[in-house]
mmCIF file of C-alpha atoms in Angstrom:
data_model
loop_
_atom_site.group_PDB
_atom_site.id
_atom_site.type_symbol
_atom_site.label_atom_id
_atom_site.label_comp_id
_atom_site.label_asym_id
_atom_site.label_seq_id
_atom_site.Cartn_x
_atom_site.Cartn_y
_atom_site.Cartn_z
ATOM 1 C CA UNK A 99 -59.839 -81.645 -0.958
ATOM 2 C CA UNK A 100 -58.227 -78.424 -2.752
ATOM 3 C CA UNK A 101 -60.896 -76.604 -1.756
ATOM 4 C CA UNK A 102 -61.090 -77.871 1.747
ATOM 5 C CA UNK A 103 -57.210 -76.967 2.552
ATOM 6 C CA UNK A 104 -57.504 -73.348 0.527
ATOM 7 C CA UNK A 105 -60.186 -72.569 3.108
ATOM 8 C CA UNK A 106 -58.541 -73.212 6.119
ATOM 9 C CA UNK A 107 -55.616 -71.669 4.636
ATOM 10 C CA UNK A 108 -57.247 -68.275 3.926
ATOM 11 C CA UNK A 109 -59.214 -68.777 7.908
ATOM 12 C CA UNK A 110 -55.833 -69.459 9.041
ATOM 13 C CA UNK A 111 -54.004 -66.225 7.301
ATOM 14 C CA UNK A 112 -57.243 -64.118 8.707
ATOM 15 C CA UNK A 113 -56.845 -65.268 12.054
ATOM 16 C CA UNK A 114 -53.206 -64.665 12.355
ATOM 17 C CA UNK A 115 -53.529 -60.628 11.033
ATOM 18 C CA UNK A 116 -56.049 -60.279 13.559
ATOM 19 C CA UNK A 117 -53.962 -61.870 16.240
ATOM 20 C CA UNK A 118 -51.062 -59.506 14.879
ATOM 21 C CA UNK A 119 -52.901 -56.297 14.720
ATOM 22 C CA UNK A 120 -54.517 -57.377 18.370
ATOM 23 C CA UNK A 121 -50.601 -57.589 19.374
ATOM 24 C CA UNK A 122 -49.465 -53.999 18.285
ATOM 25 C CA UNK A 123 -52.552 -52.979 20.029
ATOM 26 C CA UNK A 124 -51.149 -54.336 23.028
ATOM 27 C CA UNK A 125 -47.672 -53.352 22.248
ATOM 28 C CA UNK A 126 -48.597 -49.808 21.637
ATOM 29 C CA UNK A 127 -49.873 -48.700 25.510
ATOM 30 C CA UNK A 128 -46.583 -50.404 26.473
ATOM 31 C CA UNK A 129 -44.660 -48.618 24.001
ATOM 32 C CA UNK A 130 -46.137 -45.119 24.861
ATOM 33 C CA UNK A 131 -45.886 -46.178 28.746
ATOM 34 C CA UNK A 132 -42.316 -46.968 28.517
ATOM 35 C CA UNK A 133 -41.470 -43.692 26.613
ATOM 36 C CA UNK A 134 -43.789 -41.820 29.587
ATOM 37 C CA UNK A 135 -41.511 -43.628 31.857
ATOM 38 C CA UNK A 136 -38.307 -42.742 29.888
ATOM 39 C CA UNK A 137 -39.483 -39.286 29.825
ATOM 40 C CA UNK A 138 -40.172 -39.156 33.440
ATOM 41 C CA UNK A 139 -36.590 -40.702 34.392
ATOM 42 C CA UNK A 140 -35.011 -38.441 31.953
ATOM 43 C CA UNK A 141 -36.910 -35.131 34.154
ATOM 44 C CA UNK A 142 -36.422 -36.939 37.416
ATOM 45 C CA UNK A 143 -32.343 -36.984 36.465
ATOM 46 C CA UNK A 144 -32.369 -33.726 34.818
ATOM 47 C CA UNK A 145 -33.949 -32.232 38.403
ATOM 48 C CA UNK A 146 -31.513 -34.334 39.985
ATOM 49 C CA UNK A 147 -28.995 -32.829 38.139
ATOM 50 C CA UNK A 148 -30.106 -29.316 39.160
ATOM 51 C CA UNK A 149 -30.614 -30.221 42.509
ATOM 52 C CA UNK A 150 -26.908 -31.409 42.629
ATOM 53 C CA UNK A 151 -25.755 -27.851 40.553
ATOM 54 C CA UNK A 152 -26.996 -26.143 43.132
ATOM 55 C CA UNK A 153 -26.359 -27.429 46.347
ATOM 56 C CA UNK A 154 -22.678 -27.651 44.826
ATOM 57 C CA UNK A 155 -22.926 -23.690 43.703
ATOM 58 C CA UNK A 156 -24.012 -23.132 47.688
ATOM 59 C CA UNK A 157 -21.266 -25.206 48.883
ATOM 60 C CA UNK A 158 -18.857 -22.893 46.956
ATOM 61 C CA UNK A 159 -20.535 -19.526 48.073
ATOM 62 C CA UNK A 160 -20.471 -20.995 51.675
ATOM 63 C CA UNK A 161 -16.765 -21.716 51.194
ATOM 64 C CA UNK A 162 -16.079 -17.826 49.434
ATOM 65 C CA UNK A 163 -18.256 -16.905 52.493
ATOM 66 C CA UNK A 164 -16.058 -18.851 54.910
ATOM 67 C CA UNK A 165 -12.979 -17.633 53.200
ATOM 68 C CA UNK A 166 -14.276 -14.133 53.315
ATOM 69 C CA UNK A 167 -14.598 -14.413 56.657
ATOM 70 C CA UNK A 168 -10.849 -14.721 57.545
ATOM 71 C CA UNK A 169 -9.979 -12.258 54.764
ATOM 72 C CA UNK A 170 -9.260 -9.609 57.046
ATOM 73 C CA UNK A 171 -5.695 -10.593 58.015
ATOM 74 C CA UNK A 172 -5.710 -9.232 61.215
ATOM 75 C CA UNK A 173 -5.893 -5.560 62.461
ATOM 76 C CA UNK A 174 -8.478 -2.475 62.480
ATOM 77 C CA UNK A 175 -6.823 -1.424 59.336
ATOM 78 C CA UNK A 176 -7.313 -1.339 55.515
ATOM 79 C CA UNK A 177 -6.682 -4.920 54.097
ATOM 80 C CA UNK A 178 -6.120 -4.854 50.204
ATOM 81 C CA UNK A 179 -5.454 -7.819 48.867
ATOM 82 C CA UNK A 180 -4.461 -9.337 45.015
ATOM 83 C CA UNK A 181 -2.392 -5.936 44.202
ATOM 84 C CA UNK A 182 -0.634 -6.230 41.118
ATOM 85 C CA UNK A 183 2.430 -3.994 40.383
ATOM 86 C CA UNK A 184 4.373 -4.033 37.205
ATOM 87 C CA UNK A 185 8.270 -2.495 37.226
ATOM 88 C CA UNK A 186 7.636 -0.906 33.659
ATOM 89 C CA UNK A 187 9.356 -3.743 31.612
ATOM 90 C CA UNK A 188 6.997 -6.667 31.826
ATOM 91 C CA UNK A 189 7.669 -8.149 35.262
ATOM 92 C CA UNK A 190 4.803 -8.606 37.343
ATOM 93 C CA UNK A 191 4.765 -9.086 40.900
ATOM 94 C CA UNK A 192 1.463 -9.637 43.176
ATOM 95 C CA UNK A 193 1.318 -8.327 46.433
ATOM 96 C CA UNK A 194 -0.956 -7.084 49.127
ATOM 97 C CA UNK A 195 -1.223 -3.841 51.646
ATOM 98 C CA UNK A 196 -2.424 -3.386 54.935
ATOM 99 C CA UNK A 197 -2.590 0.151 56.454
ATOM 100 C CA UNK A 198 -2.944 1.243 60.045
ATOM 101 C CA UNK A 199 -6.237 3.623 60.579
ATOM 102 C CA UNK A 200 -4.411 4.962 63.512
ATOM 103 C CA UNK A 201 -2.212 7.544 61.670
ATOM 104 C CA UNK A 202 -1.400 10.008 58.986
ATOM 105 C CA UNK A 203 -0.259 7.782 55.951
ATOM 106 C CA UNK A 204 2.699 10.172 54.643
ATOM 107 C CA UNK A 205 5.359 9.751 56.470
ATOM 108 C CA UNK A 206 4.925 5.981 57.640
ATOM 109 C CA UNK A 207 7.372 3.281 57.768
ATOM 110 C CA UNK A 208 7.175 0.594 56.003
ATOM 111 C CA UNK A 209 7.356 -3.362 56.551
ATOM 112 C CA UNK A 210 8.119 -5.685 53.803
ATOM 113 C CA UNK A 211 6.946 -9.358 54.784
ATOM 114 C CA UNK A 212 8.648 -11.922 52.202
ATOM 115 C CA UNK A 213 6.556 -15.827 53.332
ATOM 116 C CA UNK A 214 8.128 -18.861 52.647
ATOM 117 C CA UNK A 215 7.035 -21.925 50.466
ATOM 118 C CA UNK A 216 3.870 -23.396 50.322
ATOM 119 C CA UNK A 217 2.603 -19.512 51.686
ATOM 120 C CA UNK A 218 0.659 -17.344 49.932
ATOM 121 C CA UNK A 219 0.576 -13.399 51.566
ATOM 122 C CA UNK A 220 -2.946 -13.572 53.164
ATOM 123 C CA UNK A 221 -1.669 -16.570 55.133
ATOM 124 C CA UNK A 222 1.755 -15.401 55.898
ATOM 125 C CA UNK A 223 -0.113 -11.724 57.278
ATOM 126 C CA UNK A 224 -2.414 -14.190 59.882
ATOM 127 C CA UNK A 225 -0.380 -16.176 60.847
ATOM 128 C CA UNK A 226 2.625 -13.935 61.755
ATOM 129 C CA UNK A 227 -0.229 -11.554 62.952
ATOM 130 C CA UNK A 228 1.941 -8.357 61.887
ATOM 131 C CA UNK A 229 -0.931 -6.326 60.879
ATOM 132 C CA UNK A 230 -1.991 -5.843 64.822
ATOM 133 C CA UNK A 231 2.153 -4.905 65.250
ATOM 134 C CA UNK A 232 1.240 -2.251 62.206
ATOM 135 C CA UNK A 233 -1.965 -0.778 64.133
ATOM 136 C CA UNK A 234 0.224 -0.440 67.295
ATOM 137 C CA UNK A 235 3.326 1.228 65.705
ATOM 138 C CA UNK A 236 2.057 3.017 63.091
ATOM 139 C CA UNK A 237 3.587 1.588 60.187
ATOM 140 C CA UNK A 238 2.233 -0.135 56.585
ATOM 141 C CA UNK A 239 2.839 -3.413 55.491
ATOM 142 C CA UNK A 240 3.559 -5.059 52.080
ATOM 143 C CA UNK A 241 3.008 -8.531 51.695
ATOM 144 C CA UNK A 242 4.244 -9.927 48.035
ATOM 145 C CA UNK A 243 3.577 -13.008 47.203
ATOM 146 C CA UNK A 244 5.545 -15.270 44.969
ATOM 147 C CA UNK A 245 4.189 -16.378 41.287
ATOM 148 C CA UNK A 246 3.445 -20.275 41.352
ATOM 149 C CA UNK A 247 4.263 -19.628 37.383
ATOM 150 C CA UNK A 248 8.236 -18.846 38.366
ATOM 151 C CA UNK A 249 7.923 -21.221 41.173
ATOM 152 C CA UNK A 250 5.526 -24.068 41.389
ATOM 153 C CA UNK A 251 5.729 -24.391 45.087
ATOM 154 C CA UNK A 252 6.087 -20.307 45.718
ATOM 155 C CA UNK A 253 9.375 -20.300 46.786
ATOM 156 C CA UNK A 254 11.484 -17.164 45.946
ATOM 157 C CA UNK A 255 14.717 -18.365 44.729
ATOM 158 C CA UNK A 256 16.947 -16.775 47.065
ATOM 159 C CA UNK A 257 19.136 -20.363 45.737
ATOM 160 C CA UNK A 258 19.880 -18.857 42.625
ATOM 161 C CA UNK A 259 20.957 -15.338 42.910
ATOM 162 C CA UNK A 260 21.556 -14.475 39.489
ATOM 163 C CA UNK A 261 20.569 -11.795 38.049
ATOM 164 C CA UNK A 262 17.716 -13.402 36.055
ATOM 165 C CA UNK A 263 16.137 -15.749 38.581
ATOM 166 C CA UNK A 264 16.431 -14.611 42.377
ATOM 167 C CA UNK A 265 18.563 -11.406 41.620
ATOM 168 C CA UNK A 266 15.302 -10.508 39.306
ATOM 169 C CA UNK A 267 12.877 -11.282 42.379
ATOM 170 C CA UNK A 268 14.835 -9.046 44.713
ATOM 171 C CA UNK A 269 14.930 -6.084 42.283
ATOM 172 C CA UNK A 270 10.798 -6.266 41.337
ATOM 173 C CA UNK A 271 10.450 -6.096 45.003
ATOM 174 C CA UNK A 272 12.728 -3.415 45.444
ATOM 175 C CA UNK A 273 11.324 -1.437 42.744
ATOM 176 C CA UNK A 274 7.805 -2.455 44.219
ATOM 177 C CA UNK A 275 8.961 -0.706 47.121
ATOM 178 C CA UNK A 276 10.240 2.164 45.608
ATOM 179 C CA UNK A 277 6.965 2.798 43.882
ATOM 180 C CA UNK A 278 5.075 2.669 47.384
ATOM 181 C CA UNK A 279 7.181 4.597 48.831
ATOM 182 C CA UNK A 280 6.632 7.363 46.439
ATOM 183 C CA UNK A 281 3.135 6.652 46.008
ATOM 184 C CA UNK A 282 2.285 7.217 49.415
ATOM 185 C CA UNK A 283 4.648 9.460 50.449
ATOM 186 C CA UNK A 284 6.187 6.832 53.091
ATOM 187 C CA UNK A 285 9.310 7.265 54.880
ATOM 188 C CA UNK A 286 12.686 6.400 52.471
ATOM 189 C CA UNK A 287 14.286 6.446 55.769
ATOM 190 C CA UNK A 288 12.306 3.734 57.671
ATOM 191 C CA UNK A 289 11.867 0.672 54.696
ATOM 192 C CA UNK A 290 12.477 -2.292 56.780
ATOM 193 C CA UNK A 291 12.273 -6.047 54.693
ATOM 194 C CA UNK A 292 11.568 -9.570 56.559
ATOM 195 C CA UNK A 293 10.737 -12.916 55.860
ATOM 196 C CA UNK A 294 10.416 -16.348 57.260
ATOM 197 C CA UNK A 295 12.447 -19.303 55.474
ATOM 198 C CA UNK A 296 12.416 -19.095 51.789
ATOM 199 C CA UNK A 297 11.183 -15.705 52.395
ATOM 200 C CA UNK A 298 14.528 -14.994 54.798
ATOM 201 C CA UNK A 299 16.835 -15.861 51.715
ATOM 202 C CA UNK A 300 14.930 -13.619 49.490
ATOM 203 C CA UNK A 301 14.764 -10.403 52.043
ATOM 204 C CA UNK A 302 18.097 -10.956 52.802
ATOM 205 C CA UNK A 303 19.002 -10.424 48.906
ATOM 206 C CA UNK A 304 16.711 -7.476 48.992
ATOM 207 C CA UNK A 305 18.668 -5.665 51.373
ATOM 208 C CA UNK A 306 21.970 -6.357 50.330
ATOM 209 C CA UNK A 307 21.656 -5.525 46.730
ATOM 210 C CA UNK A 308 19.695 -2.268 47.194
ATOM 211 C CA UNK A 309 21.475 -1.357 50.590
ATOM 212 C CA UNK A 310 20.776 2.729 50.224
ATOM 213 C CA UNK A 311 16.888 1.338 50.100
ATOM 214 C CA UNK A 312 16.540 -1.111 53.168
ATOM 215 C CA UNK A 313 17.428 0.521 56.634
ATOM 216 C CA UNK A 314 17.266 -2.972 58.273
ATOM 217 C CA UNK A 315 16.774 -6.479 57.520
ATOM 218 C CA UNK A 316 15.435 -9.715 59.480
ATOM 219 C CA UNK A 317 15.591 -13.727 58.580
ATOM 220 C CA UNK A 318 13.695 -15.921 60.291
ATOM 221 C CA UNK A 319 14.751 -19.782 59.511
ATOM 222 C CA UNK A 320 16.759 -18.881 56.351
ATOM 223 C CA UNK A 321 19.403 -19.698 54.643
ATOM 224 C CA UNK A 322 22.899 -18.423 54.991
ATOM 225 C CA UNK A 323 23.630 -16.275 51.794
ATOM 226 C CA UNK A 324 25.064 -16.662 48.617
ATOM 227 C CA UNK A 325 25.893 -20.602 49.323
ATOM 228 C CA UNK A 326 23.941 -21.807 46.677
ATOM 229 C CA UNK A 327 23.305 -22.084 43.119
ATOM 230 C CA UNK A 328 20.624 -24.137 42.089
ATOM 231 C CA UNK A 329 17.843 -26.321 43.704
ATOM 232 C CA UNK A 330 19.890 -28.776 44.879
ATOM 233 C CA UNK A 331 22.227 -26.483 46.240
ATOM 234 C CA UNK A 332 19.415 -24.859 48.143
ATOM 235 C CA UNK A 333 18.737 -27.957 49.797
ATOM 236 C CA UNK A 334 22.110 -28.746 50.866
ATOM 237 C CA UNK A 335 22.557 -25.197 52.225
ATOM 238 C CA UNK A 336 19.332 -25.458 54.361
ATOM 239 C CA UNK A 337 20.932 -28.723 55.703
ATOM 240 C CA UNK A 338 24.176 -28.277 56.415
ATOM 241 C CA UNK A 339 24.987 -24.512 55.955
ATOM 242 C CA UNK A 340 27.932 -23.258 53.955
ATOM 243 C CA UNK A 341 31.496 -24.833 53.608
ATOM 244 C CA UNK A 342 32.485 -22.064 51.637
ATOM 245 C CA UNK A 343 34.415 -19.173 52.903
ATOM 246 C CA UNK A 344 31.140 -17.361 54.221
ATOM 247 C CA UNK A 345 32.401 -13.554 53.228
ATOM 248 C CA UNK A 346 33.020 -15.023 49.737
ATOM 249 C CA UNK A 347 29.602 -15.773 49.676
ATOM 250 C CA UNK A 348 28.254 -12.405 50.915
ATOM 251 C CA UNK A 349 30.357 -10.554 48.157
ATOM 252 C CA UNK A 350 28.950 -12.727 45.816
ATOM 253 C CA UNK A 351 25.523 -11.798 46.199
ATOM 254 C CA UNK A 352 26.127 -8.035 47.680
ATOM 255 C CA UNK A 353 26.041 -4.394 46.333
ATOM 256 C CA UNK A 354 29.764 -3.202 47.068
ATOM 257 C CA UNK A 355 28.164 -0.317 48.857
ATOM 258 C CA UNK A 356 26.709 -2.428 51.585
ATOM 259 C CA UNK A 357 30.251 -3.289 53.035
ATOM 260 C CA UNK A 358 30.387 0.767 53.771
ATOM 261 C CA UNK A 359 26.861 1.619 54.804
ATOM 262 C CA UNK A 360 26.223 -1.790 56.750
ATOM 263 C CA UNK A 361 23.117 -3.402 56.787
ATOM 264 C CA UNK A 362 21.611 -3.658 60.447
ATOM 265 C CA UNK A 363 20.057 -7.438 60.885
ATOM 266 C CA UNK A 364 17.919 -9.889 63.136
ATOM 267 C CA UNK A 365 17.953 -12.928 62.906
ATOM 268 C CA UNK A 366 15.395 -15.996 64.419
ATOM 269 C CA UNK A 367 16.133 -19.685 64.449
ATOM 270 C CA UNK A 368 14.657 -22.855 65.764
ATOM 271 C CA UNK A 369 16.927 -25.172 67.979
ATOM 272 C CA UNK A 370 14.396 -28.078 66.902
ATOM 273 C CA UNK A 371 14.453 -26.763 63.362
ATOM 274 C CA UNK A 372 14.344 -30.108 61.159
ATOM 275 C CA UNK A 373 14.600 -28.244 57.400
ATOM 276 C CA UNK A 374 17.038 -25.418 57.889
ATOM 277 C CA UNK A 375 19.756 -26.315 60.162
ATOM 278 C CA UNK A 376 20.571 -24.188 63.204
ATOM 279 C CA UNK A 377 23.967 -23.993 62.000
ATOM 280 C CA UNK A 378 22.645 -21.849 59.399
ATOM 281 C CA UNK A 379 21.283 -18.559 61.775
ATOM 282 C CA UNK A 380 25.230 -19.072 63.294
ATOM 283 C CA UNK A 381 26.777 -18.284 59.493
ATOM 284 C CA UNK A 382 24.014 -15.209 58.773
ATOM 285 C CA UNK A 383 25.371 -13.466 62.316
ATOM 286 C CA UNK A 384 29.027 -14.266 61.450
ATOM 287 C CA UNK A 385 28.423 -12.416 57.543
ATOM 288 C CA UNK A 386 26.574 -9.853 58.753
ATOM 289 C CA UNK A 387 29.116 -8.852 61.919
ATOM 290 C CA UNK A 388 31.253 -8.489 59.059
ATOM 291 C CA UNK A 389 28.805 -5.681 57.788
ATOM 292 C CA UNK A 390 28.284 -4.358 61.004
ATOM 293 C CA UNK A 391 30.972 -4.855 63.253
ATOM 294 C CA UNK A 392 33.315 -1.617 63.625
ATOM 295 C CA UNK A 393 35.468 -4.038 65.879
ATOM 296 C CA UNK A 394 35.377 -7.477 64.890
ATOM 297 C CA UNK A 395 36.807 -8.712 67.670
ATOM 298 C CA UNK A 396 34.303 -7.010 69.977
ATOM 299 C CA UNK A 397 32.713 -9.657 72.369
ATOM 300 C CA UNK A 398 28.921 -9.774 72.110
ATOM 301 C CA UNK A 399 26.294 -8.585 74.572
ATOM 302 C CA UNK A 400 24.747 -12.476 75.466
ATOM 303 C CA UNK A 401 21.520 -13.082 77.651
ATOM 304 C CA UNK A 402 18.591 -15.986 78.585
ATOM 305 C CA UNK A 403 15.286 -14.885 77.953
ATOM 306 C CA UNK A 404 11.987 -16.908 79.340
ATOM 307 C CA UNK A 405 14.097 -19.749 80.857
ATOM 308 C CA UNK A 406 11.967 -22.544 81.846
ATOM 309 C CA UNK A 407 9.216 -21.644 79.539
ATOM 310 C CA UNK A 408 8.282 -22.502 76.219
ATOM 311 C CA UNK A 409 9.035 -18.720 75.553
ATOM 312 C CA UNK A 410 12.693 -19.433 75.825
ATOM 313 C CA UNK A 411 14.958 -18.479 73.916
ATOM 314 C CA UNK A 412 18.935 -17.257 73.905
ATOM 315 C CA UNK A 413 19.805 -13.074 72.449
ATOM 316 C CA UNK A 414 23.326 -12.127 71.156
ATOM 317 C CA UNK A 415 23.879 -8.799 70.630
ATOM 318 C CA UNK A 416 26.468 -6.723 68.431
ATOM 319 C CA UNK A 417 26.778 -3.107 69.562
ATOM 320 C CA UNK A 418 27.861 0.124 68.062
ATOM 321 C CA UNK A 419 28.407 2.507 70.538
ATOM 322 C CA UNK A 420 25.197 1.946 72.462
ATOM 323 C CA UNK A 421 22.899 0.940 69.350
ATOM 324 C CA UNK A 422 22.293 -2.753 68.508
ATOM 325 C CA UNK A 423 23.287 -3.233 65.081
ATOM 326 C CA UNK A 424 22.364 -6.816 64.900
ATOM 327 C CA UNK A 425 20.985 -9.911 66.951
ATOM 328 C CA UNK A 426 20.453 -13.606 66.935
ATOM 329 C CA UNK A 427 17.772 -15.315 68.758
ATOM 330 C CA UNK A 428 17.945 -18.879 69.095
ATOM 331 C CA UNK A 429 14.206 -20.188 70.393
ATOM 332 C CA UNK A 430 14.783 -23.343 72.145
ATOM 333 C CA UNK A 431 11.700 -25.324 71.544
ATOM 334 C CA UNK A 432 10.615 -23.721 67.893
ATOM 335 C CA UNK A 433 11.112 -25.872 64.894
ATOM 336 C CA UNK A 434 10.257 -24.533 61.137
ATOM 337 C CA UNK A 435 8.061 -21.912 61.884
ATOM 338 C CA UNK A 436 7.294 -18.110 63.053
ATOM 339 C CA UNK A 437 7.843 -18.127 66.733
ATOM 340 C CA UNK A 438 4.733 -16.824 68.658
ATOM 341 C CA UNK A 439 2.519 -17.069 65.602
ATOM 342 C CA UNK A 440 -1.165 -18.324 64.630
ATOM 343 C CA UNK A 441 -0.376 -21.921 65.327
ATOM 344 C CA UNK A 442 -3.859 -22.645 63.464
ATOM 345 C CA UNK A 443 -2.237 -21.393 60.108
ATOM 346 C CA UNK A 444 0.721 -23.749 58.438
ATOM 347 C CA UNK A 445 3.961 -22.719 59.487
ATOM 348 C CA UNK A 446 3.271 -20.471 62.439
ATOM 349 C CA UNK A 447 3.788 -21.755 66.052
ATOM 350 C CA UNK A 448 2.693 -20.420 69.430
ATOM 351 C CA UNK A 449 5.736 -21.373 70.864
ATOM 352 C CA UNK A 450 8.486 -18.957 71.687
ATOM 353 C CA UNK A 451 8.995 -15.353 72.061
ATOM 354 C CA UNK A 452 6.459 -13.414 69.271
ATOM 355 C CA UNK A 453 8.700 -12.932 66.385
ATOM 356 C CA UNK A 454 6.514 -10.035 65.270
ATOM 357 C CA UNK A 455 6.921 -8.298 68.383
ATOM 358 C CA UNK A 456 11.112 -8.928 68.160
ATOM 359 C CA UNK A 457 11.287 -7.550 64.292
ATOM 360 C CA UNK A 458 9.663 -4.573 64.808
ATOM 361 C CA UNK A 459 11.247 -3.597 68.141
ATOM 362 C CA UNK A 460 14.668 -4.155 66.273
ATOM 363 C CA UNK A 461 13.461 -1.749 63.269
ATOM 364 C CA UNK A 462 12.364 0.516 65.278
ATOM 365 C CA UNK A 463 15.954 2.178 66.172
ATOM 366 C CA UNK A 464 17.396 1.797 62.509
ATOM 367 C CA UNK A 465 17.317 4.071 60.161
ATOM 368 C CA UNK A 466 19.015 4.196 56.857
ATOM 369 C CA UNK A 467 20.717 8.095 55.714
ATOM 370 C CA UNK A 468 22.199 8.205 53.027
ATOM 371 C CA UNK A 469 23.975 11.367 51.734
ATOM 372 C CA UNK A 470 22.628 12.893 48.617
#
């Protein structure tokens, strides 16, 4: 009976390992299959992967392509953008340069074009289309553009005019165009500074801090000056204008020297403007006939232009002798924006009389001499 049950315990043991090796044998194909499989899926992703690399790395050279594309702001001329010009101390300002093909360099005006928040230059030069304005009068333009690093949203802080926020803007750009101006032997005589909003507060500080520099100045949509203090200031300005004594406020901001050499201006505004109240444009003409005025109590030269079209818009004129010294257009139907712009690009309207048109004619008969 021992014997019996040893035997068909040994049988028993045999027949299992051969049922076990007969298993891995079966397990192994699957095994190796699944790895082949693994292998496969682990190719077929990797491709995938590639595939997906690529077609993202042509998406991005379509876009640079695309982008390319509109780089030329404008114009016949020479477009050179993402400039950088250092003052010599550490301050670094970006900026780019667009020069007319139709004329000797030397001896060229030149157009500073200040853009407004959420702008960057090569937008602000298409959509105010000044570069075509350049090949037709002759002059070069300078575009700087505002570091996101000082100012997250690129505005120039024309609401703090100290000397080491906006008061340092306007200098760097002053001494940027100083250095142009020398550079390429441009005419000291004919350095005319704009801008459009944020970019109106800022040119307006350019020209009244380095008045023997800037021959002529115009704002479109800005600020009046030297309301404000801070960011919420700023705000309240662009909303309400000034409740301050508004020459207070210019000699606050202002080189002395201005109030004797005068500082011809333009300025634009929007009836339908809904950030920077109209009321605004009515305080910059009322400082700057201050500036200007040999008789304040000269009346004004007023006229309707384009009534009945969306061209519209209402002149005032201050005269000296027969010269216009400074104007204020208020476009009827315009709200934040560059009248008679590239509507496709943010901030720029079609709209209204062609603000780049208006700025230049109004440079055109300024110049700034300065004895010595």
């Amino acid at each position: 009976m021992a014997r019996s049950f040893s035997s068909l315990f040994f049988k028993a043991a045999k027949k299992i390992t051969r049922l076990q090796r007969a298993a891995l044998r079966i397990a192994a194909p699957k095994a190796a299959r699944k790895r082949v499989k693994t292998t496969r899926k682990t190719a077929a992703a990797g491709s995938a992967a590639a595939k997906s690399a690529k077609a993202a790395a042509t998406a991005t050279a379509i876009k640079a392509a695309k982008a390319a594309a509109v780089a030329p702001q404008g114009g016949t001329g020479r477009w050179e953008a993402s400039r950088q010009f250092s003052d010599g101390v550490g301050r670094r300002l970006a900026f780019s340069r667009y020069t007319p093909l139709s004329a000797p360099v030397a001896g060229m005006p030149l157009v500073v074009m200040l853009h407004g928040c959420r702008q960057t230059s090569a937008a602000f030069a298409r959509g105010s289309r000044m570069n075509q304005w350049a090949d037709a009068g002759g002059f070069m333009v300078l575009y700087p553009q505002q570091s996101m690093a000082r100012q997250v949203q690129r505005c120039w802080r024309w609401f703090q005019p100290d000397a080491a926020h906006g008061g340092a803007e306007a200098d760097l750009i002053a001494a940027l165009i100083r250095a142009e101006v020398e550079r390429h032997g441009l005419d000291p005589e004919r350095v005319y500074v704009a801008g459009l909003s944020a970019g109106a507060g800022m040119a307006a500080l350019v020209a009244l801090r380095h008045p023997t520099l800037v021959a002529a100045v115009a704002m479109h949509s800005g600020p009046v000056v030297g309301d404000a203090h801070n960011a919420a200031g700023g705000l309240n300005t662009m909303r309400r204008g000034s409740i301050k004594p508004l020459l207070s406020n210019l000699e606050s901001v202002a080189d002395p020297a201005v109030f004797e050499l005068g500082m011809p201006a333009l300025i634009l505004q929007g009836q339908l403007d809904p950030a920077v109240a109209p009321r605004n444009a009515k305080q910059l003409f009322e400082q700057f006939r201050a500036l200007n005025a040999p008789d304040p109590h000269a009346l004004p030269v007023e006229r309707v232009l384009g009534l009945g079209t969306d061209k519209a818009y209402r002149r005032v004129d201050v005269m000296r002798g027969r010269k216009t010294v400074l104007r204020l257009c208020e476009i009827t139907r315009l709200e934040h924006a560059w009248s008679g712009g590239d509507p496709s690009v943010r901030y720029h309207a079609n709209c209204g009389p062609d603000a780049s048109a208006l700025v230049w004619r109004f440079f055109q008969s300024q110049r700034r001499v300065v004895a010595g």
